[in-house]
Amino acid sequence: QNFQRKAQENLNSIRKQDIADLRGGKKPPYIVRYAFDALQILMQKKLVDVESFQAVIDKKEVCFIKDSFDYAGKELSSMTFLSDLVYFSENHGEEINDETIELLEPYLRYDENPSKHWGPWEHRICDPKLAGQVSHFAQAVCEFVSNMALYSQAIRIVGAEVAQTKAKA
């Protein structure tokens, strides 16, 4: 429940102006675009087909996958965008499956040991601190996605322990 509460706090920190700034017309930085992709993955929404793409985050250009912001970013214009996210966090956290967590891994995973870190950048793609340097919305979304993924994993662990306890009884 703690991760779910944190995820809801992340959403509550998003102001309407944060969203309006993204709708402003100019192309958002890639860290914002990838944060939105991670949100789409979490909510099991459609993304563009996978293709390699050169993207820049924190002044480093690498080959990753093409983001879906131009396609999926239209959701930002929905009047219910934030309330839809809150509803998702309150009612669908238990439905986040292993495949979704696996698809999120490239966005959320980071290991300080270079031999264990396989990401294209030297940080998580959805790094809240880096995202926060360019957009409060992106920072909150990075934190939200991460907390919902942790919540989903915690639910599975607790569920397995409860089932094991019942089996022993």
mmCIF file of C-alpha atoms in Angstrom:
data_model
loop_
_atom_site.group_PDB
_atom_site.id
_atom_site.type_symbol
_atom_site.label_atom_id
_atom_site.label_comp_id
_atom_site.label_asym_id
_atom_site.label_seq_id
_atom_site.Cartn_x
_atom_site.Cartn_y
_atom_site.Cartn_z
ATOM 1 C CA GLN A 1 0.000 0.000 0.000
ATOM 2 C CA ASN A 2 2.923 2.340 0.640
ATOM 3 C CA PHE A 3 4.007 2.282 -3.039
ATOM 4 C CA GLN A 4 0.423 2.874 -4.158
ATOM 5 C CA ARG A 5 0.125 5.846 -1.770
ATOM 6 C CA LYS A 6 3.393 7.280 -3.100
ATOM 7 C CA ALA A 7 2.167 6.815 -6.677
ATOM 8 C CA GLN A 8 -1.002 8.739 -5.856
ATOM 9 C CA GLU A 9 1.079 11.493 -4.225
ATOM 10 C CA ASN A 10 3.115 11.695 -7.444
ATOM 11 C CA LEU A 11 -0.078 12.234 -9.429
ATOM 12 C CA ASN A 12 -1.413 14.766 -6.939
ATOM 13 C CA SER A 13 1.732 16.853 -7.455
ATOM 14 C CA ILE A 14 0.954 17.316 -11.170
ATOM 15 C CA ARG A 15 -0.622 20.687 -11.848
ATOM 16 C CA LYS A 16 -2.827 21.511 -14.818
ATOM 17 C CA GLN A 17 -0.139 23.991 -15.891
ATOM 18 C CA ASP A 18 2.400 21.114 -16.100
ATOM 19 C CA ILE A 19 0.176 19.439 -18.679
ATOM 20 C CA ALA A 20 -0.577 22.705 -20.470
ATOM 21 C CA ASP A 21 3.169 23.304 -20.846
ATOM 22 C CA LEU A 22 3.488 19.988 -22.708
ATOM 23 C CA ARG A 23 0.579 20.849 -24.963
ATOM 24 C CA GLY A 24 2.346 24.106 -25.818
ATOM 25 C CA GLY A 25 3.273 22.903 -29.259
ATOM 26 C CA LYS A 26 7.030 22.534 -29.202
ATOM 27 C CA LYS A 27 8.591 19.091 -29.189
ATOM 28 C CA PRO A 28 9.296 17.990 -25.596
ATOM 29 C CA PRO A 29 12.751 16.632 -24.697
ATOM 30 C CA TYR A 30 13.226 12.878 -25.055
ATOM 31 C CA ILE A 31 13.214 12.226 -21.324
ATOM 32 C CA VAL A 32 9.659 13.649 -21.235
ATOM 33 C CA ARG A 33 8.666 11.613 -24.271
ATOM 34 C CA TYR A 34 10.055 8.378 -22.788
ATOM 35 C CA ALA A 35 8.391 9.069 -19.423
ATOM 36 C CA PHE A 36 5.104 9.252 -21.309
ATOM 37 C CA ASP A 37 5.931 5.990 -23.109
ATOM 38 C CA ALA A 38 6.546 4.293 -19.754
ATOM 39 C CA LEU A 39 3.147 5.550 -18.614
ATOM 40 C CA GLN A 40 1.554 4.106 -21.755
ATOM 41 C CA ILE A 41 3.244 0.750 -21.132
ATOM 42 C CA LEU A 42 2.135 0.714 -17.496
ATOM 43 C CA MET A 43 -1.466 1.301 -18.522
ATOM 44 C CA GLN A 44 -1.160 -1.233 -21.366
ATOM 45 C CA LYS A 45 -1.964 1.298 -24.065
ATOM 46 C CA LYS A 46 -0.833 1.230 -27.662
ATOM 47 C CA LEU A 47 2.592 2.469 -28.719
ATOM 48 C CA VAL A 48 4.062 2.907 -32.167
ATOM 49 C CA ASP A 49 5.819 -0.085 -33.714
ATOM 50 C CA VAL A 50 9.342 -0.631 -32.441
ATOM 51 C CA GLU A 51 12.137 0.860 -34.513
ATOM 52 C CA SER A 52 15.608 2.027 -33.596
ATOM 53 C CA PHE A 53 16.045 5.722 -33.092
ATOM 54 C CA GLN A 54 18.763 8.201 -32.065
ATOM 55 C CA ALA A 55 17.677 10.093 -28.943
ATOM 56 C CA VAL A 56 19.401 12.564 -26.646
ATOM 57 C CA ILE A 57 19.029 12.617 -22.858
ATOM 58 C CA ASP A 58 21.350 14.589 -20.611
ATOM 59 C CA LYS A 59 23.408 15.698 -23.647
ATOM 60 C CA LYS A 60 24.234 12.130 -24.669
ATOM 61 C CA GLU A 61 22.944 10.745 -27.956
ATOM 62 C CA VAL A 62 22.398 6.991 -28.175
ATOM 63 C CA CYS A 63 20.404 4.505 -30.159
ATOM 64 C CA PHE A 64 17.202 3.436 -28.383
ATOM 65 C CA ILE A 65 13.647 2.939 -29.618
ATOM 66 C CA LYS A 66 11.436 5.528 -31.249
ATOM 67 C CA ASP A 67 9.095 7.094 -28.715
ATOM 68 C CA SER A 68 5.322 7.201 -29.134
ATOM 69 C CA PHE A 69 4.715 10.720 -27.863
ATOM 70 C CA ASP A 70 3.543 12.108 -31.208
ATOM 71 C CA TYR A 71 0.969 9.300 -31.341
ATOM 72 C CA ALA A 72 -0.007 8.845 -27.685
ATOM 73 C CA GLY A 73 0.670 12.359 -26.403
ATOM 74 C CA LYS A 74 -2.730 13.402 -27.728
ATOM 75 C CA GLU A 75 -4.153 11.943 -24.508
ATOM 76 C CA LEU A 76 -2.820 15.003 -22.709
ATOM 77 C CA SER A 77 -5.630 17.032 -24.282
ATOM 78 C CA SER A 78 -8.284 14.880 -22.601
ATOM 79 C CA MET A 79 -10.096 16.735 -19.835
ATOM 80 C CA THR A 80 -10.042 13.528 -17.772
ATOM 81 C CA PHE A 81 -6.344 12.709 -18.232
ATOM 82 C CA LEU A 82 -5.312 13.210 -14.590
ATOM 83 C CA SER A 83 -8.474 11.716 -13.132
ATOM 84 C CA ASP A 84 -7.987 8.679 -15.406
ATOM 85 C CA LEU A 85 -4.481 8.219 -13.963
ATOM 86 C CA VAL A 86 -5.788 8.492 -10.403
ATOM 87 C CA TYR A 87 -8.523 5.967 -11.187
ATOM 88 C CA PHE A 88 -5.930 3.603 -12.667
ATOM 89 C CA SER A 89 -3.702 3.876 -9.587
ATOM 90 C CA GLU A 90 -6.614 3.215 -7.227
ATOM 91 C CA ASN A 91 -8.295 0.414 -9.170
ATOM 92 C CA HIS A 92 -5.866 -1.328 -11.511
ATOM 93 C CA GLY A 93 -2.537 -1.676 -9.685
ATOM 94 C CA GLU A 94 -3.220 -5.323 -8.963
ATOM 95 C CA GLU A 95 -3.736 -5.941 -12.684
ATOM 96 C CA ILE A 96 -0.206 -4.922 -13.707
ATOM 97 C CA ASN A 97 1.226 -8.191 -14.962
ATOM 98 C CA ASP A 98 4.725 -9.623 -15.299
ATOM 99 C CA GLU A 99 4.867 -8.831 -19.022
ATOM 100 C CA THR A 100 4.152 -5.165 -18.331
ATOM 101 C CA ILE A 101 6.905 -5.066 -15.692
ATOM 102 C CA GLU A 102 9.276 -6.693 -18.194
ATOM 103 C CA LEU A 103 8.402 -4.104 -20.856
ATOM 104 C CA LEU A 104 9.055 -1.321 -18.327
ATOM 105 C CA GLU A 105 12.475 -2.658 -17.368
ATOM 106 C CA PRO A 106 14.480 -0.757 -20.006
ATOM 107 C CA TYR A 107 12.915 2.480 -18.727
ATOM 108 C CA LEU A 108 13.290 1.817 -14.981
ATOM 109 C CA ARG A 109 16.342 -0.410 -14.569
ATOM 110 C CA TYR A 110 19.736 0.922 -13.561
ATOM 111 C CA ASP A 111 22.739 -0.619 -11.854
ATOM 112 C CA GLU A 112 25.733 1.461 -10.752
ATOM 113 C CA ASN A 113 27.988 -1.475 -11.597
ATOM 114 C CA PRO A 114 28.748 -0.970 -15.317
ATOM 115 C CA SER A 115 29.032 -4.710 -15.907
ATOM 116 C CA LYS A 116 25.425 -5.149 -14.695
ATOM 117 C CA HIS A 117 23.914 -2.069 -16.312
ATOM 118 C CA TRP A 118 22.752 -2.755 -19.842
ATOM 119 C CA GLY A 119 20.879 0.483 -20.535
ATOM 120 C CA PRO A 120 21.896 2.862 -23.312
ATOM 121 C CA TRP A 121 22.491 5.805 -20.950
ATOM 122 C CA GLU A 122 24.459 5.959 -17.719
ATOM 123 C CA HIS A 123 21.210 6.461 -15.785
ATOM 124 C CA ARG A 124 17.669 5.149 -15.846
ATOM 125 C CA ILE A 125 15.781 6.362 -18.869
ATOM 126 C CA CYS A 126 12.974 7.409 -16.535
ATOM 127 C CA ASP A 127 15.234 9.055 -13.995
ATOM 128 C CA PRO A 128 13.032 11.387 -11.909
ATOM 129 C CA LYS A 129 15.873 13.802 -11.066
ATOM 130 C CA LEU A 130 16.883 14.259 -14.704
ATOM 131 C CA ALA A 131 13.250 14.469 -15.793
ATOM 132 C CA GLY A 132 12.597 17.080 -13.119
ATOM 133 C CA GLN A 133 15.254 19.320 -14.635
ATOM 134 C CA VAL A 134 13.069 19.770 -17.717
ATOM 135 C CA SER A 135 9.501 19.028 -16.607
ATOM 136 C CA HIS A 136 7.685 18.545 -13.320
ATOM 137 C CA PHE A 137 5.158 16.412 -15.215
ATOM 138 C CA ALA A 138 7.886 14.050 -16.439
ATOM 139 C CA GLN A 139 9.395 13.788 -12.952
ATOM 140 C CA ALA A 140 6.021 12.942 -11.411
ATOM 141 C CA VAL A 141 5.275 10.412 -14.162
ATOM 142 C CA CYS A 142 8.682 8.722 -13.744
ATOM 143 C CA GLU A 143 8.057 8.425 -10.002
ATOM 144 C CA PHE A 144 4.449 7.292 -10.556
ATOM 145 C CA VAL A 145 5.418 4.536 -13.000
ATOM 146 C CA SER A 146 8.226 3.342 -10.734
ATOM 147 C CA ASN A 147 5.995 3.275 -7.638
ATOM 148 C CA MET A 148 3.178 1.468 -9.455
ATOM 149 C CA ALA A 149 5.642 -1.151 -10.738
ATOM 150 C CA LEU A 150 6.967 -1.631 -7.189
ATOM 151 C CA TYR A 151 3.399 -1.806 -5.869
ATOM 152 C CA SER A 152 2.553 -4.514 -8.400
ATOM 153 C CA GLN A 153 5.597 -6.553 -7.404
ATOM 154 C CA ALA A 154 4.855 -6.107 -3.678
ATOM 155 C CA ILE A 155 1.260 -7.298 -4.204
ATOM 156 C CA ARG A 156 2.566 -10.462 -5.892
ATOM 157 C CA ILE A 157 5.010 -11.182 -3.049
ATOM 158 C CA VAL A 158 2.383 -10.641 -0.359
ATOM 159 C CA GLY A 159 -0.128 -12.731 -2.314
ATOM 160 C CA ALA A 160 2.351 -15.598 -2.606
ATOM 161 C CA GLU A 161 3.154 -15.426 1.115
ATOM 162 C CA VAL A 162 -0.549 -15.451 2.033
ATOM 163 C CA ALA A 163 -1.144 -18.445 -0.237
ATOM 164 C CA GLN A 164 1.832 -20.255 1.270
ATOM 165 C CA THR A 165 0.582 -19.543 4.811
ATOM 166 C CA LYS A 166 -2.891 -20.852 3.921
ATOM 167 C CA ALA A 167 -1.387 -23.979 2.379
ATOM 168 C CA LYS A 168 0.501 -24.719 5.603
ATOM 169 C CA ALA A 169 -2.582 -24.222 7.773
#
